[in-house]
CSV table of C-alpha atoms in Angstrom, one decimal:
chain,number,residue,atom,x,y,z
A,137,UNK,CA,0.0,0.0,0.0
A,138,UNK,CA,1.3,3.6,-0.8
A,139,UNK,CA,1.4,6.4,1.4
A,140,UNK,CA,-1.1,8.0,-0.6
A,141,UNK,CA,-3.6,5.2,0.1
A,142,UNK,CA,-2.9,5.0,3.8
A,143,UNK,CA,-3.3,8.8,4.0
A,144,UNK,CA,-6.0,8.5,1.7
A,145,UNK,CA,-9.2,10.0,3.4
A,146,UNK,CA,-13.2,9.2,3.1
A,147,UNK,CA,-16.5,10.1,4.1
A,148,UNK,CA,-20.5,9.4,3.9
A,149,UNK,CA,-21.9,12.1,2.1
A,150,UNK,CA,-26.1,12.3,2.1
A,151,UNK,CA,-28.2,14.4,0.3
A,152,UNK,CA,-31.2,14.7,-2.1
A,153,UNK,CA,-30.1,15.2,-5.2
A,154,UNK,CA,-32.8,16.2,-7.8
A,155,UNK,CA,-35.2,14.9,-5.2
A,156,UNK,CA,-33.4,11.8,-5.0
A,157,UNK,CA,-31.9,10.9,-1.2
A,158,UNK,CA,-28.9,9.7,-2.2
A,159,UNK,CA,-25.7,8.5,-0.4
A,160,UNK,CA,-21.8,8.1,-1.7
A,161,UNK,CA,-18.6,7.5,0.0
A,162,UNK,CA,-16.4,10.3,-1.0
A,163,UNK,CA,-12.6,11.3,-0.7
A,164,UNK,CA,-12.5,14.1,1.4
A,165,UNK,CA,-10.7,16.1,-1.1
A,166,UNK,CA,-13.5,15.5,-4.2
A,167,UNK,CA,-15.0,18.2,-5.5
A,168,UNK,CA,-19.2,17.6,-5.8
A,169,UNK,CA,-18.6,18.8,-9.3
A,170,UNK,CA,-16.7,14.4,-9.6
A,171,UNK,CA,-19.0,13.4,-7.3
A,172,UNK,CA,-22.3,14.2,-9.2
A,173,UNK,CA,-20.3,13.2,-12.7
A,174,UNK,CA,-18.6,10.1,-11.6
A,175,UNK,CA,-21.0,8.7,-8.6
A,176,UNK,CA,-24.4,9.8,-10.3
A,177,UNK,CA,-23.2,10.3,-13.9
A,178,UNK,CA,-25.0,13.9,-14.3
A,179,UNK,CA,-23.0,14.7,-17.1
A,180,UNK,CA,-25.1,18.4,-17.0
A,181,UNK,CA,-22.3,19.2,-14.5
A,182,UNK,CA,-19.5,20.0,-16.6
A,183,UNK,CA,-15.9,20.1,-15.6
A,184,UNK,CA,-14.7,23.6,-17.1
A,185,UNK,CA,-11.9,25.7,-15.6
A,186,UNK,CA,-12.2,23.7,-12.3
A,187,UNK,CA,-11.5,27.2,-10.4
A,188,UNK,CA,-14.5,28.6,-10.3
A,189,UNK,CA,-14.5,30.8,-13.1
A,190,UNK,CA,-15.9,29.8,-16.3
A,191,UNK,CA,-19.6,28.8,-14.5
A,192,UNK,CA,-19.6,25.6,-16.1
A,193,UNK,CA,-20.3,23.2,-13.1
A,194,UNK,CA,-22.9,25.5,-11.7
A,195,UNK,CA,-25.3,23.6,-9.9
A,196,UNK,CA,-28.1,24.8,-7.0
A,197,UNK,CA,-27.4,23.6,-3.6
A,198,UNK,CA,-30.4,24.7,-1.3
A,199,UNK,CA,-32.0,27.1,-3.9
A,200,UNK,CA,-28.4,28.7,-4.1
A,201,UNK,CA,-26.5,28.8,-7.5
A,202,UNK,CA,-22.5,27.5,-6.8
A,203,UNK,CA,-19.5,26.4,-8.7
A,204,UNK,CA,-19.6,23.1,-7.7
A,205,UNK,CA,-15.8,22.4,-9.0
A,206,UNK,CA,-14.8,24.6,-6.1
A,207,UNK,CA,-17.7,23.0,-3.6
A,208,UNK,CA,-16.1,19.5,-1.7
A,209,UNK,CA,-18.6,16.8,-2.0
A,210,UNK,CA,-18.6,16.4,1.8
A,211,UNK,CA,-19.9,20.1,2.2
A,212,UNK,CA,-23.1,18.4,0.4
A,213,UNK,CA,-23.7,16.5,3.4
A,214,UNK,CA,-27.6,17.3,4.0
A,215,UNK,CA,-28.0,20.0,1.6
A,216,UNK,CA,-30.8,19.9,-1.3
A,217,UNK,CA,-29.0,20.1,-5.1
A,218,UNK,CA,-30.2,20.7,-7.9
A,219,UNK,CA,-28.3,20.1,-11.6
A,220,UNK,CA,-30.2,20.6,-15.2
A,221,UNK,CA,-31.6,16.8,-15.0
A,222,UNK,CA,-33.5,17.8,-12.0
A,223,UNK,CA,-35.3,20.8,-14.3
A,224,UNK,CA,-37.4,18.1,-16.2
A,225,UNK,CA,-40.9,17.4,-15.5
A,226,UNK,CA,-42.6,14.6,-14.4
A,227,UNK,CA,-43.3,13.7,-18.3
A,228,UNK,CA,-39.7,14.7,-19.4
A,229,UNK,CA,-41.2,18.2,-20.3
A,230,UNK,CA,-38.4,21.1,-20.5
A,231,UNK,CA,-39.0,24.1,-17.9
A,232,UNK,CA,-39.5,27.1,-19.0
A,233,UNK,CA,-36.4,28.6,-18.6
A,234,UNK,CA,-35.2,25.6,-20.6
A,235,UNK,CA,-37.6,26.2,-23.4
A,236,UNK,CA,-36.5,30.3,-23.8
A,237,UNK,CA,-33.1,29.1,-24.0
A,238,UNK,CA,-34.2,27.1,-27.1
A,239,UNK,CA,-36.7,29.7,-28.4
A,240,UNK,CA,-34.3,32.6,-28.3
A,241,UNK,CA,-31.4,30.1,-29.9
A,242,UNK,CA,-29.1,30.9,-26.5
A,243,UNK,CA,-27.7,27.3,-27.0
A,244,UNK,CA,-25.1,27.2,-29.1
A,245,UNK,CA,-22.3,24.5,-28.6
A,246,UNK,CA,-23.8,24.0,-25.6
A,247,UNK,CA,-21.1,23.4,-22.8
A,248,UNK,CA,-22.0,26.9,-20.8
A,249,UNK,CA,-26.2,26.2,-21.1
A,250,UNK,CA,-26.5,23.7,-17.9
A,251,UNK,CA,-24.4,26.5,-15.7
A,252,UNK,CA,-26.6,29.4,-17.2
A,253,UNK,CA,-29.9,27.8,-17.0
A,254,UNK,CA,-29.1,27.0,-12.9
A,255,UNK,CA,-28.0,30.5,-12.3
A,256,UNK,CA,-30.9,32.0,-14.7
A,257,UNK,CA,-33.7,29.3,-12.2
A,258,UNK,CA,-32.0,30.9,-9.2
A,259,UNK,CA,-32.3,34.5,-10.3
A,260,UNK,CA,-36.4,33.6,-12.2
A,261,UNK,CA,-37.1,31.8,-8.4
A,262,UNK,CA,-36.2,35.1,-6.7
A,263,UNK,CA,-39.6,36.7,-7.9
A,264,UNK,CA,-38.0,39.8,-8.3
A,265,UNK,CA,-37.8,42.1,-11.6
A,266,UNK,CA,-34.3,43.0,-13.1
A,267,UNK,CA,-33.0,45.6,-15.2
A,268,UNK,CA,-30.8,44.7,-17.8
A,269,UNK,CA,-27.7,45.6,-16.1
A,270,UNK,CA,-28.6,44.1,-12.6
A,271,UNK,CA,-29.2,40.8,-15.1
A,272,UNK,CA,-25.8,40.9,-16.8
A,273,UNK,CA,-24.1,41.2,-13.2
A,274,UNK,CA,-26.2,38.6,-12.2
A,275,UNK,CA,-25.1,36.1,-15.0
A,276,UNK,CA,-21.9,37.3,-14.9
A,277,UNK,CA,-20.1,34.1,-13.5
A,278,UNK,CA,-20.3,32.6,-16.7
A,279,UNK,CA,-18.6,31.8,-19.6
A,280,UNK,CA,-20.0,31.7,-22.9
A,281,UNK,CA,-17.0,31.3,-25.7
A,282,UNK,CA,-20.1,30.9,-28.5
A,283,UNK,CA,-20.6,35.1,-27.9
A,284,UNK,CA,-24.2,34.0,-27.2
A,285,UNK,CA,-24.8,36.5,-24.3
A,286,UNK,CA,-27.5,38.6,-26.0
A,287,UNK,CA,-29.6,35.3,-26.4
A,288,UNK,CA,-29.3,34.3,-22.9
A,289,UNK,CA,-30.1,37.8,-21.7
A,290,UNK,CA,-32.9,37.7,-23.8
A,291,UNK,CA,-33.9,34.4,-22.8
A,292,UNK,CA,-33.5,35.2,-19.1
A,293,UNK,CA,-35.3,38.4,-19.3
A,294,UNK,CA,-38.4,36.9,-21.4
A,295,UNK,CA,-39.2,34.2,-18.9
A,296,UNK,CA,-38.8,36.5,-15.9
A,297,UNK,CA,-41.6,39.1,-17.7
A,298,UNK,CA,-43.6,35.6,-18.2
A,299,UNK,CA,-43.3,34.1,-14.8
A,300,UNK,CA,-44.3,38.3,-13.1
A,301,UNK,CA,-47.2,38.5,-15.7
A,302,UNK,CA,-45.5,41.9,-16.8
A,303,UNK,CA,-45.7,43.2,-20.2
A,304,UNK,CA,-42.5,42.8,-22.4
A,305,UNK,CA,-40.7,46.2,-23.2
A,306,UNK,CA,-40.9,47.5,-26.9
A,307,UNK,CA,-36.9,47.6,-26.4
A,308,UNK,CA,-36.1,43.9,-25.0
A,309,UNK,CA,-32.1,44.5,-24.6
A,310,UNK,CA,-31.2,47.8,-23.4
């Protein structure tokens, strides 16, 4: 056995994942972002800069959007997560945030959608209207190589008007 084995450290980490109580034995130095990819294959989660600051790996632990590439999967321990599989309705239907990504074409390759839409579900759950620039800061822990920001802005903004019952502004993107 090497010293790195001996030294080698776990623990039982439960939680509810996408309403799912799950449990894993973890190494106490895993990130959740391996844990949900390697122990639950969520392959929403995606491993990105793995220091926090491309947005990739966002997930929603209690309601809260976080990098989970910079979150240690024993920190889960009790808490509620949420990644872009647990968005789906109970017929497989997309959510609505999901569906104005798609409608406004704010998917492009791809790899940045699952961190936006998290972020975009934490901000739409706050009930709260945004301007444009409070939005922008909002998203801002993201990465989008594709230059799709506009579409995701647009996206983001649309479904918050829908879910207040507000009337769209003639100027959508200020």
């Amino acid at each position: 056995m090497t010293d790195a084995e001996v030294t080698r450290q776990f623990k039982q980490v439960t939680c509810t994942i996408n309403g799912k109580k799950r449990t894993a034995i973890v190494d106490v130095r895993a990130s959740l972002t391996d844990m949900l990819r390697d122990d639950y294959r969520l392959t929403s989660v995606k491993k990105g800069c793995e220091v926090g600051e491309c947005g990739a790996c966002t997930v929603l632990i209690d309601g809260e959007a976080f990098d989970s590439c910079i979150y240690l999967a024993i920190w889960a321990d009790g808490k509620d997560i949420i990644t872009l599989e647990g968005l789906e309705g109970p017929n497989g239907e997309l959510s609505d945030i999901q569906q104005a990504f798609i409608d406004e074409a704010a998917i492009q390759c791809g790899f940045c959608s699952p961190g936006f839409i998290l972020s975009a579900k934490e901000i739409l759950d706050s009930g709260e209207l945004y301007t444009d620039a409070e939005l922008r800061k909002l998203l801002s822990g993201h990465l989008c190589r594709c230059t799709g920001y506009e579409n995701i802005l647009r996206a983001v903004k649309k479904t918050m008007y829908k879910r207040l019952g507000k009337q769209l502004p003639e100027v959508l993107i200020e």
